[in-house]
PDB file of C-alpha atoms in Angstrom:
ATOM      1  CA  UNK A  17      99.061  78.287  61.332  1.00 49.00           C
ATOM      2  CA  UNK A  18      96.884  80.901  61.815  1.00 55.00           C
ATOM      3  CA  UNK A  19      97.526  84.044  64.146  1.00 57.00           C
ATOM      4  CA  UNK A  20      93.346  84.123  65.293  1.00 48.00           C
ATOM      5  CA  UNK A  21      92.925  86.103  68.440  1.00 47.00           C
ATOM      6  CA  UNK A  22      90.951  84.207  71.769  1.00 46.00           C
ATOM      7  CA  UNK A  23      89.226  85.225  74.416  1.00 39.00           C
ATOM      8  CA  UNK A  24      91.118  87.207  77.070  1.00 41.00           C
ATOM      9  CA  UNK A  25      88.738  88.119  79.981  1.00 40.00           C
ATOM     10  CA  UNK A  26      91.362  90.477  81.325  1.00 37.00           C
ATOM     11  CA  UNK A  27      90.265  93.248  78.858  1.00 38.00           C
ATOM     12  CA  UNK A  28      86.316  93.218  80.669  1.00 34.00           C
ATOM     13  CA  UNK A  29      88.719  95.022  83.294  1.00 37.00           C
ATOM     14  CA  UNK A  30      90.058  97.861  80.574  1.00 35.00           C
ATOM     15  CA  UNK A  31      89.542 101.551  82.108  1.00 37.00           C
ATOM     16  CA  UNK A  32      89.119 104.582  79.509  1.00 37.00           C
ATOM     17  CA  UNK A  33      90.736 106.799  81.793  1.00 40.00           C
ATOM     18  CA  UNK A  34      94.219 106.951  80.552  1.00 39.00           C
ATOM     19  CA  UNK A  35      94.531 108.973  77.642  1.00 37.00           C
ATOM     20  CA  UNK A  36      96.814 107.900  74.623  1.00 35.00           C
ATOM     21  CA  UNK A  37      99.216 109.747  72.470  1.00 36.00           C
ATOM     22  CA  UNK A  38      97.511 109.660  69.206  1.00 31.00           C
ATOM     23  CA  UNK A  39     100.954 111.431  67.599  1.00 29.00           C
ATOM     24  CA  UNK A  40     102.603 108.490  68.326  1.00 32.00           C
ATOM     25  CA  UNK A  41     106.170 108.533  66.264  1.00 33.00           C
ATOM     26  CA  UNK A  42     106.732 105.515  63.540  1.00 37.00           C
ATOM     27  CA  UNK A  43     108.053 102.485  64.783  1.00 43.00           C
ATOM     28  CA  UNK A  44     112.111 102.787  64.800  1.00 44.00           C
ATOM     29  CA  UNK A  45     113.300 100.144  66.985  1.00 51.00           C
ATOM     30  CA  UNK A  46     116.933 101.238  66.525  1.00 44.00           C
ATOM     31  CA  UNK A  47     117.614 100.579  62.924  1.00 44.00           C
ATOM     32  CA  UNK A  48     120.899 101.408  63.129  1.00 46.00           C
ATOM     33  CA  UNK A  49     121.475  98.281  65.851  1.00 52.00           C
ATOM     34  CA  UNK A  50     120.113  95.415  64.934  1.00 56.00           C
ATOM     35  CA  UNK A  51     117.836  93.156  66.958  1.00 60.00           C
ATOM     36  CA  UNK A  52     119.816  90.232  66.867  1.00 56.00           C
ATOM     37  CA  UNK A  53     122.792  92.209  68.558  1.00 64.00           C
ATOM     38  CA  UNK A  54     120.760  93.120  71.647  1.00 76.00           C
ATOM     39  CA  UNK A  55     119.808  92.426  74.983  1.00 87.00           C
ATOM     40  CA  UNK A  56     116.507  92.402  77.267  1.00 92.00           C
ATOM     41  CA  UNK A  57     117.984  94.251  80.043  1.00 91.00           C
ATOM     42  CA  UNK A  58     117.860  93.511  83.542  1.00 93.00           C
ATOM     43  CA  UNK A  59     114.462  94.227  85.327  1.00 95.00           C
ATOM     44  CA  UNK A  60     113.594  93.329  88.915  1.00 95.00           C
ATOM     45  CA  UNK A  61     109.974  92.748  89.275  1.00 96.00           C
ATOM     46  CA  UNK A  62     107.190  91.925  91.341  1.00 94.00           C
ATOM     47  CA  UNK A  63     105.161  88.490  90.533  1.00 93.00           C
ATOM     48  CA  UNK A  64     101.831  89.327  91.485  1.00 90.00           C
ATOM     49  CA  UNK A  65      99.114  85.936  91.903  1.00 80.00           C
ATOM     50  CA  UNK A  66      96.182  85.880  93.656  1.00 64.00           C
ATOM     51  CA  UNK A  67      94.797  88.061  96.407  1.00 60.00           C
ATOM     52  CA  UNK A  68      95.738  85.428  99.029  1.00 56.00           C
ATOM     53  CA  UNK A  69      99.215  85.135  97.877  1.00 70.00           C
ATOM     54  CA  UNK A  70     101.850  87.486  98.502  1.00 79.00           C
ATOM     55  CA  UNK A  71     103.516  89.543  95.630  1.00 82.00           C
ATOM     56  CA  UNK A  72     107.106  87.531  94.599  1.00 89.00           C
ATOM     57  CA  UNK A  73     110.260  88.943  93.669  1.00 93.00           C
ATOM     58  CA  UNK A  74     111.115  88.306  89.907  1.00 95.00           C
ATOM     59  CA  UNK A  75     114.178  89.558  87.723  1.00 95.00           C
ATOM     60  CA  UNK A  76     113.749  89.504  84.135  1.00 95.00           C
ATOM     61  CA  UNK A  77     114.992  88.094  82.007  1.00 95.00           C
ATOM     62  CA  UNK A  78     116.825  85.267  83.982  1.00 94.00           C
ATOM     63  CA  UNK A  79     114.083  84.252  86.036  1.00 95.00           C
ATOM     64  CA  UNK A  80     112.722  83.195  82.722  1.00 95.00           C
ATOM     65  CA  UNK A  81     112.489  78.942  82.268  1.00 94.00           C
ATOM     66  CA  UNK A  82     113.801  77.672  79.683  1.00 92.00           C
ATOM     67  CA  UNK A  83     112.902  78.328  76.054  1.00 93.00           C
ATOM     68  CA  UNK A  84     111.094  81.148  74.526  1.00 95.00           C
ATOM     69  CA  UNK A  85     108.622  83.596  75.622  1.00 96.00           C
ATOM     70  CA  UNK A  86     106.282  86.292  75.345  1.00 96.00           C
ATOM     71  CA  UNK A  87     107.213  89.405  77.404  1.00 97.00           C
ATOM     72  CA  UNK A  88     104.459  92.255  77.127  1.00 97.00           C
ATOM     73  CA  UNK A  89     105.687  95.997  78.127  1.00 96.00           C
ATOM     74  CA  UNK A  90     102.940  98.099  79.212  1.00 95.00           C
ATOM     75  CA  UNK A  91     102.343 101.734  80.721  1.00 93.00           C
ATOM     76  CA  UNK A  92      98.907 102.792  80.536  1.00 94.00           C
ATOM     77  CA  UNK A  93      96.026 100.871  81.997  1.00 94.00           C
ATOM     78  CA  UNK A  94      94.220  99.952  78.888  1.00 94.00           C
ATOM     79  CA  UNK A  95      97.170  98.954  77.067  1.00 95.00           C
ATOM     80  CA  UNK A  96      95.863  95.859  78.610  1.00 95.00           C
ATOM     81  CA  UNK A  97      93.793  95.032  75.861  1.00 94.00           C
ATOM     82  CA  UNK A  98      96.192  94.526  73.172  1.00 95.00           C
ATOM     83  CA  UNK A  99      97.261  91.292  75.480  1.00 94.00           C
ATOM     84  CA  UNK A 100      94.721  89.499  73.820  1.00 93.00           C
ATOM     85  CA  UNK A 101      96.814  89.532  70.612  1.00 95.00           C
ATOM     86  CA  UNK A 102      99.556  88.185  72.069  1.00 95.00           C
ATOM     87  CA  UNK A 103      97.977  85.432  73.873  1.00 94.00           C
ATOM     88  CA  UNK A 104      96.807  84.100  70.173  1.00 94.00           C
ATOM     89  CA  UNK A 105     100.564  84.485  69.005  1.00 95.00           C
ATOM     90  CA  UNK A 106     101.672  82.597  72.569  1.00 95.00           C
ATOM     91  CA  UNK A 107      99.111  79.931  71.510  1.00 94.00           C
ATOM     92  CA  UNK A 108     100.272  79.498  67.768  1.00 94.00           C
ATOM     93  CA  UNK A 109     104.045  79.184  68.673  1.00 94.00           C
ATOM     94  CA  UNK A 110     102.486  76.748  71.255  1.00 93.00           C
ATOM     95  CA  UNK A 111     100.869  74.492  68.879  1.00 94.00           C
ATOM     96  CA  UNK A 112     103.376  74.573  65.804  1.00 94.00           C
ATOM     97  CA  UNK A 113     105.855  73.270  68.303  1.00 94.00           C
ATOM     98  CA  UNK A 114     103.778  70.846  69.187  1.00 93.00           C
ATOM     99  CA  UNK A 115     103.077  69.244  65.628  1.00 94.00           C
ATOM    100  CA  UNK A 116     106.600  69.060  65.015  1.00 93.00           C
ATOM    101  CA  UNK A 117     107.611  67.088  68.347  1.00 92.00           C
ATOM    102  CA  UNK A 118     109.694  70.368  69.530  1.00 92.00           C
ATOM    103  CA  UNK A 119     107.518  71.238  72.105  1.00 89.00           C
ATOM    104  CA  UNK A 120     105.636  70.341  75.252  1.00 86.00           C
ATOM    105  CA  UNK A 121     102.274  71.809  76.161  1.00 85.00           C
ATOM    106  CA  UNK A 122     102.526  74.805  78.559  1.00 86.00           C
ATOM    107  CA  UNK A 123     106.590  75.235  78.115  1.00 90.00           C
ATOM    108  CA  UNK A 124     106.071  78.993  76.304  1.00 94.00           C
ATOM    109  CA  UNK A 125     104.856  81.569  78.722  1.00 95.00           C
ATOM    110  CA  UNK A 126     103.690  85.017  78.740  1.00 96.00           C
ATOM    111  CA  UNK A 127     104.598  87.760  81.514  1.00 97.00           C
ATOM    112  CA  UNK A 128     102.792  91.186  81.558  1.00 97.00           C
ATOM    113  CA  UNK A 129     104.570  93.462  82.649  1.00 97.00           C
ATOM    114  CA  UNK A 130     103.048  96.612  84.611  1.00 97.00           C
ATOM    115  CA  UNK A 131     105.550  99.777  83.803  1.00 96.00           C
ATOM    116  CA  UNK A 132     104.460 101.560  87.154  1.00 95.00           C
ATOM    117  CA  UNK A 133     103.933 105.480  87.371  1.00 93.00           C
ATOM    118  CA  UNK A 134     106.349 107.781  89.835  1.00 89.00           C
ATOM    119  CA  UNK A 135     103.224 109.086  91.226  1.00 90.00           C
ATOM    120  CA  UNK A 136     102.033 107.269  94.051  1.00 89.00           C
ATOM    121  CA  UNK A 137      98.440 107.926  93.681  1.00 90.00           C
ATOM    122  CA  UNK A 138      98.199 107.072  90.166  1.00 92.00           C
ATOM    123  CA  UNK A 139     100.497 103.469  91.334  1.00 93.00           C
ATOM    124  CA  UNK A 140      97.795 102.666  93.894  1.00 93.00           C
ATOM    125  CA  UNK A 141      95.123 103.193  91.123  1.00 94.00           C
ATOM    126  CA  UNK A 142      97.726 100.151  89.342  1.00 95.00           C
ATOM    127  CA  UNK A 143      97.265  98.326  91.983  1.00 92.00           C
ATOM    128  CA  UNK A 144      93.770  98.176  92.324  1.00 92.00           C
ATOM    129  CA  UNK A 145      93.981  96.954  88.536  1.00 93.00           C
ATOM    130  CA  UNK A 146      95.987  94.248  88.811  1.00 93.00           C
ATOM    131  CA  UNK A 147      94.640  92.640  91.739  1.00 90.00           C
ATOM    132  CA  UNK A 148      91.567  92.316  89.329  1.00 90.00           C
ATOM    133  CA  UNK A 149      93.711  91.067  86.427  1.00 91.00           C
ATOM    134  CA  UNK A 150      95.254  88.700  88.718  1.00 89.00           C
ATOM    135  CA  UNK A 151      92.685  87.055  89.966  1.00 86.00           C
ATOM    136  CA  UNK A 152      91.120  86.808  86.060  1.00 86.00           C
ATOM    137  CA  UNK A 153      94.375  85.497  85.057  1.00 85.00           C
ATOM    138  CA  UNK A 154      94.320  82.893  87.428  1.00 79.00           C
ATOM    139  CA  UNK A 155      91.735  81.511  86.565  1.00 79.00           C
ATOM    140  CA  UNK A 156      91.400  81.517  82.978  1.00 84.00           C
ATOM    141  CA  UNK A 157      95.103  81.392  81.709  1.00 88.00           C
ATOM    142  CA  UNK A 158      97.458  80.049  84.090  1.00 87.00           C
ATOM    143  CA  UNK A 159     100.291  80.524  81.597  1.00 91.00           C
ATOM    144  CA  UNK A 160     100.035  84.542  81.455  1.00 93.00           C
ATOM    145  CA  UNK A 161     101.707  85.932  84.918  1.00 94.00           C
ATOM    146  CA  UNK A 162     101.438  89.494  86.088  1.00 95.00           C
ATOM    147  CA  UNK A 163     104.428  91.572  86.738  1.00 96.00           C
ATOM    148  CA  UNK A 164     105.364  94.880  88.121  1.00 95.00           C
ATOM    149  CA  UNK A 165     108.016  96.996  88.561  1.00 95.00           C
ATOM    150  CA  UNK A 166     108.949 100.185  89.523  1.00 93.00           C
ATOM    151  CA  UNK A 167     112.659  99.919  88.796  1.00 91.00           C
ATOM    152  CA  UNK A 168     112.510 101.301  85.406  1.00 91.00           C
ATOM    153  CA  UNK A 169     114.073 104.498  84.302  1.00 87.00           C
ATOM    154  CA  UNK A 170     114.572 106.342  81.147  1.00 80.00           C
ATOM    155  CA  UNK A 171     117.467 104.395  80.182  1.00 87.00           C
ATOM    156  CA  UNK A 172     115.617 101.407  80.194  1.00 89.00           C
ATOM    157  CA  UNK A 173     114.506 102.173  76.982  1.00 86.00           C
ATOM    158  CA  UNK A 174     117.638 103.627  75.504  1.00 85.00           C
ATOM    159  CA  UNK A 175     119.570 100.669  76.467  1.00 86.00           C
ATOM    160  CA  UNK A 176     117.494  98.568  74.244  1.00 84.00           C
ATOM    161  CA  UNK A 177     117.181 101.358  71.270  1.00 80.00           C
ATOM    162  CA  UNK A 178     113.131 101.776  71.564  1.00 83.00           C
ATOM    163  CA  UNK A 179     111.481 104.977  72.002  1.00 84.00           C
ATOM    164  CA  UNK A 180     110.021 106.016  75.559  1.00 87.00           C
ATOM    165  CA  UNK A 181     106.733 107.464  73.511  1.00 87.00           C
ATOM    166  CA  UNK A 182     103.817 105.573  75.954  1.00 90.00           C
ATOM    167  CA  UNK A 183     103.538 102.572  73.894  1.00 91.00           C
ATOM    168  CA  UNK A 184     103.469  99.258  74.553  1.00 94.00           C
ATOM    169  CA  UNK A 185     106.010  96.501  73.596  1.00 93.00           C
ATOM    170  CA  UNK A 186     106.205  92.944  73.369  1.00 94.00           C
ATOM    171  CA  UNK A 187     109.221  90.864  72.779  1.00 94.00           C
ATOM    172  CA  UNK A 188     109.655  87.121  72.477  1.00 94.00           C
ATOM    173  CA  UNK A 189     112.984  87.015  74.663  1.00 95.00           C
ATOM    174  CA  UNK A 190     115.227  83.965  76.417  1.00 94.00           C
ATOM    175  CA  UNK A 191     116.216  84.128  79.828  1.00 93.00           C
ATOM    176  CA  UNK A 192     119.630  84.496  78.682  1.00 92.00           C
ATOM    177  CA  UNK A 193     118.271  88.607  77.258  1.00 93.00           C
ATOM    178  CA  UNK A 194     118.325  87.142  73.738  1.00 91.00           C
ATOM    179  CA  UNK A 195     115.373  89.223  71.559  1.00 91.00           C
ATOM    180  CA  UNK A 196     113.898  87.384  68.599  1.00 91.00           C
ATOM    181  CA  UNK A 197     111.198  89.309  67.582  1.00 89.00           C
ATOM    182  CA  UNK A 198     109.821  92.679  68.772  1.00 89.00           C
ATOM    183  CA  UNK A 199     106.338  94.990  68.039  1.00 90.00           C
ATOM    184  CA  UNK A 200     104.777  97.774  69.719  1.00 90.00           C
ATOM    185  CA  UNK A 201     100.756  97.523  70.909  1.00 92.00           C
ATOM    186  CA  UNK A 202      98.814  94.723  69.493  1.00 94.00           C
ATOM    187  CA  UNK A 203     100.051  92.139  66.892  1.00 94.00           C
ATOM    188  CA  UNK A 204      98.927  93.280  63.656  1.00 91.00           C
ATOM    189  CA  UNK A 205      98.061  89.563  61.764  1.00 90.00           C
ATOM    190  CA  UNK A 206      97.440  91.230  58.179  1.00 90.00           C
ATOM    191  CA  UNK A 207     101.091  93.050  58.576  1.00 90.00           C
ATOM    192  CA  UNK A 208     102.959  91.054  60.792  1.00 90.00           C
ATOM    193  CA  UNK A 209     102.114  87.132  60.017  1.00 91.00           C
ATOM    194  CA  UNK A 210     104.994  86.242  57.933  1.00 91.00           C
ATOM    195  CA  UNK A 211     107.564  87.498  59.715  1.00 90.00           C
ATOM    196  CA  UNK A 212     106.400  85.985  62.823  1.00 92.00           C
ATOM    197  CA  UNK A 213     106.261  83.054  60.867  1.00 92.00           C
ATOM    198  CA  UNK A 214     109.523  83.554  59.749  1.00 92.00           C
ATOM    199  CA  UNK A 215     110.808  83.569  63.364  1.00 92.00           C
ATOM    200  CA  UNK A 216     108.687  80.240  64.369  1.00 94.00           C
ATOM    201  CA  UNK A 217     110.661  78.028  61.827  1.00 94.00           C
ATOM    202  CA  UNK A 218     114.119  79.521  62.348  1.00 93.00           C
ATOM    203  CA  UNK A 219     113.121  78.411  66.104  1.00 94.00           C
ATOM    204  CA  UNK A 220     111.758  75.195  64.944  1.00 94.00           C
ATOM    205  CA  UNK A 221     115.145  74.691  63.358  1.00 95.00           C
ATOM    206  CA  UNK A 222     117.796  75.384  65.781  1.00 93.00           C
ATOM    207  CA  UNK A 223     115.517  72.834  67.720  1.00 93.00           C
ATOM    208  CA  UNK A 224     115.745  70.294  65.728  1.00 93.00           C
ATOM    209  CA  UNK A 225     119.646  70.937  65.114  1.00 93.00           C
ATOM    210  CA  UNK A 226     120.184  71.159  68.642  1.00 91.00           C
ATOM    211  CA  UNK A 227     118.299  67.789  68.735  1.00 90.00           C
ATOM    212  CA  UNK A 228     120.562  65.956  66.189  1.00 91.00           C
ATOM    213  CA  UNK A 229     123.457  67.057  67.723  1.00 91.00           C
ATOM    214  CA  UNK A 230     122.893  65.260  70.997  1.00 90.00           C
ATOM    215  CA  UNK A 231     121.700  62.552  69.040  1.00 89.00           C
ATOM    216  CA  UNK A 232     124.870  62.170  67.503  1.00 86.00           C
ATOM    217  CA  UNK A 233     126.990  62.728  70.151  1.00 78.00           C
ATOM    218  CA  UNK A 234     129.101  60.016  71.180  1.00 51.00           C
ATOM    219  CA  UNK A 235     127.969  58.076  74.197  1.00 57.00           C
ATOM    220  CA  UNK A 236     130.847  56.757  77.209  1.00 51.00           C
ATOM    221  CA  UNK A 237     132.638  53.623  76.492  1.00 47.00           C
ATOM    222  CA  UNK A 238     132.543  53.752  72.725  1.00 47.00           C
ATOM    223  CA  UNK A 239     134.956  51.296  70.945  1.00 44.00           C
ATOM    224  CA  UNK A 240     138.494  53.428  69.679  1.00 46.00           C
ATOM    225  CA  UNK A 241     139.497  53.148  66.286  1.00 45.00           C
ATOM    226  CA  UNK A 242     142.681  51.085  68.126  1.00 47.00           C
ATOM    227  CA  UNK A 243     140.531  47.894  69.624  1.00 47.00           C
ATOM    228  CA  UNK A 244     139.457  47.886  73.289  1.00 46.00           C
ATOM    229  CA  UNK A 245     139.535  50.132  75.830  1.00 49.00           C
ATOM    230  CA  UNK A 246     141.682  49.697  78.297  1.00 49.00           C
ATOM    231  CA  UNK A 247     138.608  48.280  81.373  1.00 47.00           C
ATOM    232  CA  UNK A 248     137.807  45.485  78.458  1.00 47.00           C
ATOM    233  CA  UNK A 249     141.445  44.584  77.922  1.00 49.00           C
ATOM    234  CA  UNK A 250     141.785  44.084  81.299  1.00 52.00           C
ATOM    235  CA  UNK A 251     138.382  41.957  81.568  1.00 45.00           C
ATOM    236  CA  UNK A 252     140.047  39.674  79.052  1.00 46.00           C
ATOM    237  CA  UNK A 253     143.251  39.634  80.148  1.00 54.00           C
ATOM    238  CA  UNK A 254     141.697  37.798  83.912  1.00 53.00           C
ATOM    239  CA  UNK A 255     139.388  35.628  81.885  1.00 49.00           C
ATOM    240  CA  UNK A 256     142.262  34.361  79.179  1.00 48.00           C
ATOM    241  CA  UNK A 257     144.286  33.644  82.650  1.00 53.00           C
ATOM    242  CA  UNK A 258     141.325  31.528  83.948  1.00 54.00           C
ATOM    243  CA  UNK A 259     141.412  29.000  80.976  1.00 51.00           C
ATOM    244  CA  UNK A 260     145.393  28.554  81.117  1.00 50.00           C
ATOM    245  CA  UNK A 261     146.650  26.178  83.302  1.00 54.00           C
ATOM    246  CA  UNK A 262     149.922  27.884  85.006  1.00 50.00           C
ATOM    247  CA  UNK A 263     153.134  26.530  84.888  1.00 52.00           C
ATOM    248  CA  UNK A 264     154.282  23.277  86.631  1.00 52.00           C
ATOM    249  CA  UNK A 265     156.973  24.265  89.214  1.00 50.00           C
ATOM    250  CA  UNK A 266     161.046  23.955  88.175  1.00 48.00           C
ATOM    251  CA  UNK A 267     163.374  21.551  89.934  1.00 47.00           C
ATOM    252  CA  UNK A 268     166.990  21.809  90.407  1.00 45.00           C
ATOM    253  CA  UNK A 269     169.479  18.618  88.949  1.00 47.00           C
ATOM    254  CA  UNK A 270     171.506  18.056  92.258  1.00 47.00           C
ATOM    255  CA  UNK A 271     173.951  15.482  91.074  1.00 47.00           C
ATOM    256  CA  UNK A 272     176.361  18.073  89.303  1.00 50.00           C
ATOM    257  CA  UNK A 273     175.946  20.587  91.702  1.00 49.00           C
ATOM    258  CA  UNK A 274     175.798  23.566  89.448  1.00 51.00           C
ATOM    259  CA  UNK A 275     172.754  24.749  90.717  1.00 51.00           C
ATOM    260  CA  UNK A 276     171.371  24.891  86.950  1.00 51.00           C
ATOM    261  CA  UNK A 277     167.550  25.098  86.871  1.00 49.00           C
ATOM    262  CA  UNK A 278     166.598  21.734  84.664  1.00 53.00           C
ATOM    263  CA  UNK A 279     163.855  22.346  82.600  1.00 52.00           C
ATOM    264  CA  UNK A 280     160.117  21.912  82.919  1.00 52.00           C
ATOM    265  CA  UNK A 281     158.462  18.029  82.626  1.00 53.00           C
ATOM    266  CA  UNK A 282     156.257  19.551  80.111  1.00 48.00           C
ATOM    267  CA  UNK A 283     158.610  21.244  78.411  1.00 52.00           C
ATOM    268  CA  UNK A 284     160.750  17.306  77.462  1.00 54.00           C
ATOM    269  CA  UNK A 285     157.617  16.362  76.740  1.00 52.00           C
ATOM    270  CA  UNK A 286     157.014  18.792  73.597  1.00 52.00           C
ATOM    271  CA  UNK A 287     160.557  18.081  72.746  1.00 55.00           C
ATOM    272  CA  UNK A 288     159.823  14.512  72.408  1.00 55.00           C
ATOM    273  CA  UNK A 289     156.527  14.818  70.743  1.00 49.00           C
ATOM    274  CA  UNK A 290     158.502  17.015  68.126  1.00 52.00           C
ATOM    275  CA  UNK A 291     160.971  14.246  67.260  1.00 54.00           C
ATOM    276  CA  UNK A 292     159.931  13.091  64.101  1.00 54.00           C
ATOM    277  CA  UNK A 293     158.832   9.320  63.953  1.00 54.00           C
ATOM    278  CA  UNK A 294     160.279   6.360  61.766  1.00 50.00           C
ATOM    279  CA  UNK A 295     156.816   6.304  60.218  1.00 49.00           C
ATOM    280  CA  UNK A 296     157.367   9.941  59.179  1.00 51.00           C
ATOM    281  CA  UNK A 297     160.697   9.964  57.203  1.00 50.00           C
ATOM    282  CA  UNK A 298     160.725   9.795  53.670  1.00 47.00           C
ATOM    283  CA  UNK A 299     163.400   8.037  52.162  1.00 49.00           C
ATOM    284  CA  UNK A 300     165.906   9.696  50.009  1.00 41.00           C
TER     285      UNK A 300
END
């Protein structure tokens, strides 16, 4: 599938007035630790919708449904541009899942995330700005939700082994902290398509193994390797005892006195079926 970019109204709203650090380090990402050994860690957020509606409280990365999802770090105001990328890459994951009937329509989401400023007049300025992404958002993509958060420190960043150098991240995360995949700024298609696709299939097949093994999973009531379980033993147990007459009562012989329980009228009358008939002996 291909990684092409759409149409993100959000970056009309861009602002040129944050400056960017055009010395920006190479991306390290904590070589030493590797990706599949960390953790998203915990961030409480704000879940900002339209004007009308009243800013949410949000913790990443449990509030997170089910599945996986795009989670898009940003610091500077017109980091929101790069957002477009990532919508495409949301969209592909979206639609490969889809062809191979692992997938519903809308299940991946993506959450910007607003890194707010200490300084309270530059975090009103962020303010302002989101209330116009918002409202674009809403409208346009209703599977892209705006975040904020002012709970972040400097450890944030160490605690996940990425550098704290002003640029942006996204992650594709689970809401159990699990990172699969990680880049800085905008998704870069002619570097970065075949590991990404590299990620979709090892998704793609831990769904379909997770599939198979509730397929093959053994349902209640299955049939032991010994017969019946016990409830249908007992089923035909009561019905066997239906069909069979029961017993004819016993009578006592009074005229000796002995008290001796004489045997049952049916019972002489298999003994004298049994006897063998002058029409049955052979001769010697």
């Amino acid at each position: 599938a291909g990684w092409s970019r759409s149409t993100l109204p959000v970056a009309v709203c861009v602002g040129c007035d944050d400056s960017t650090n055009s010395t920006m380090s190479t991306a390290y990402y904590g070589r030493a630790v590797p990706l599949a050994l960390r953790r998203f860690v915990r961030l409480s957020c704000l879940q900002h919708g339209r004007q009308s509606q009243q800013a949410e409280q949000f913790m990443l990365p449990s509030g997170l449904p089910t599945g996986v999802h795009v989670v898009f770090l940003l610091n500077r105001r017109r980091q929101i541009e790069y957002a477009d990328s990532w919508l495409a890459v949301r969209e592909a994951w979206e639609r490969i899942l889809q062809d191979r009937n692992l997938g519903q329509k809308g299940e991946m989401q993506m959450y910007i995330c607003c890194l707010l400023p200490r300084f309270w007049p530059l975090r009103w300025l962020w303010y302002w700005r989101m209330t116009q992404w918002a409202a674009l958002l809403h409208e346009a993509h209703p599977s892209i939700h705006l975040l904020s958060t002012s709970a972040w420190t400097s450890t944030f960043h160490e605690r996940m082994h990425i550098h704290n150098d002003g640029r942006a991240y996204a992650m594709l995360i689970r809401n159990n902290g699990e990172i699969l995949w990680a880049s800085h700024d905008a998704f870069k298609e002619h570097l970065q398509e075949k590991d990404m696709a590299r990620v979709v299939n090892q998704e793609c097949d831990w769904r379909a193994d997770e599939q198979q093994r509730l397929l093959e999973g053994a349902p209640a009531g299955t049939l032991d390797a010994g017969g019946l379980p016990a409830a249908a033993e007992t089923v035909c147990e009561e019905a066997i005892a239906d069909e069979v007459p029961a017993k004819p009562p016993t009578r006592t012989q009074g005229t000796n006195g002995t008290g001796a329980v004489a045997a049952p009228e049916w019972e002489g009358e298999r003994q004298e079926c049994e006897k063998p008939r002058a029409s049955d002996r052979v001769d010697t």
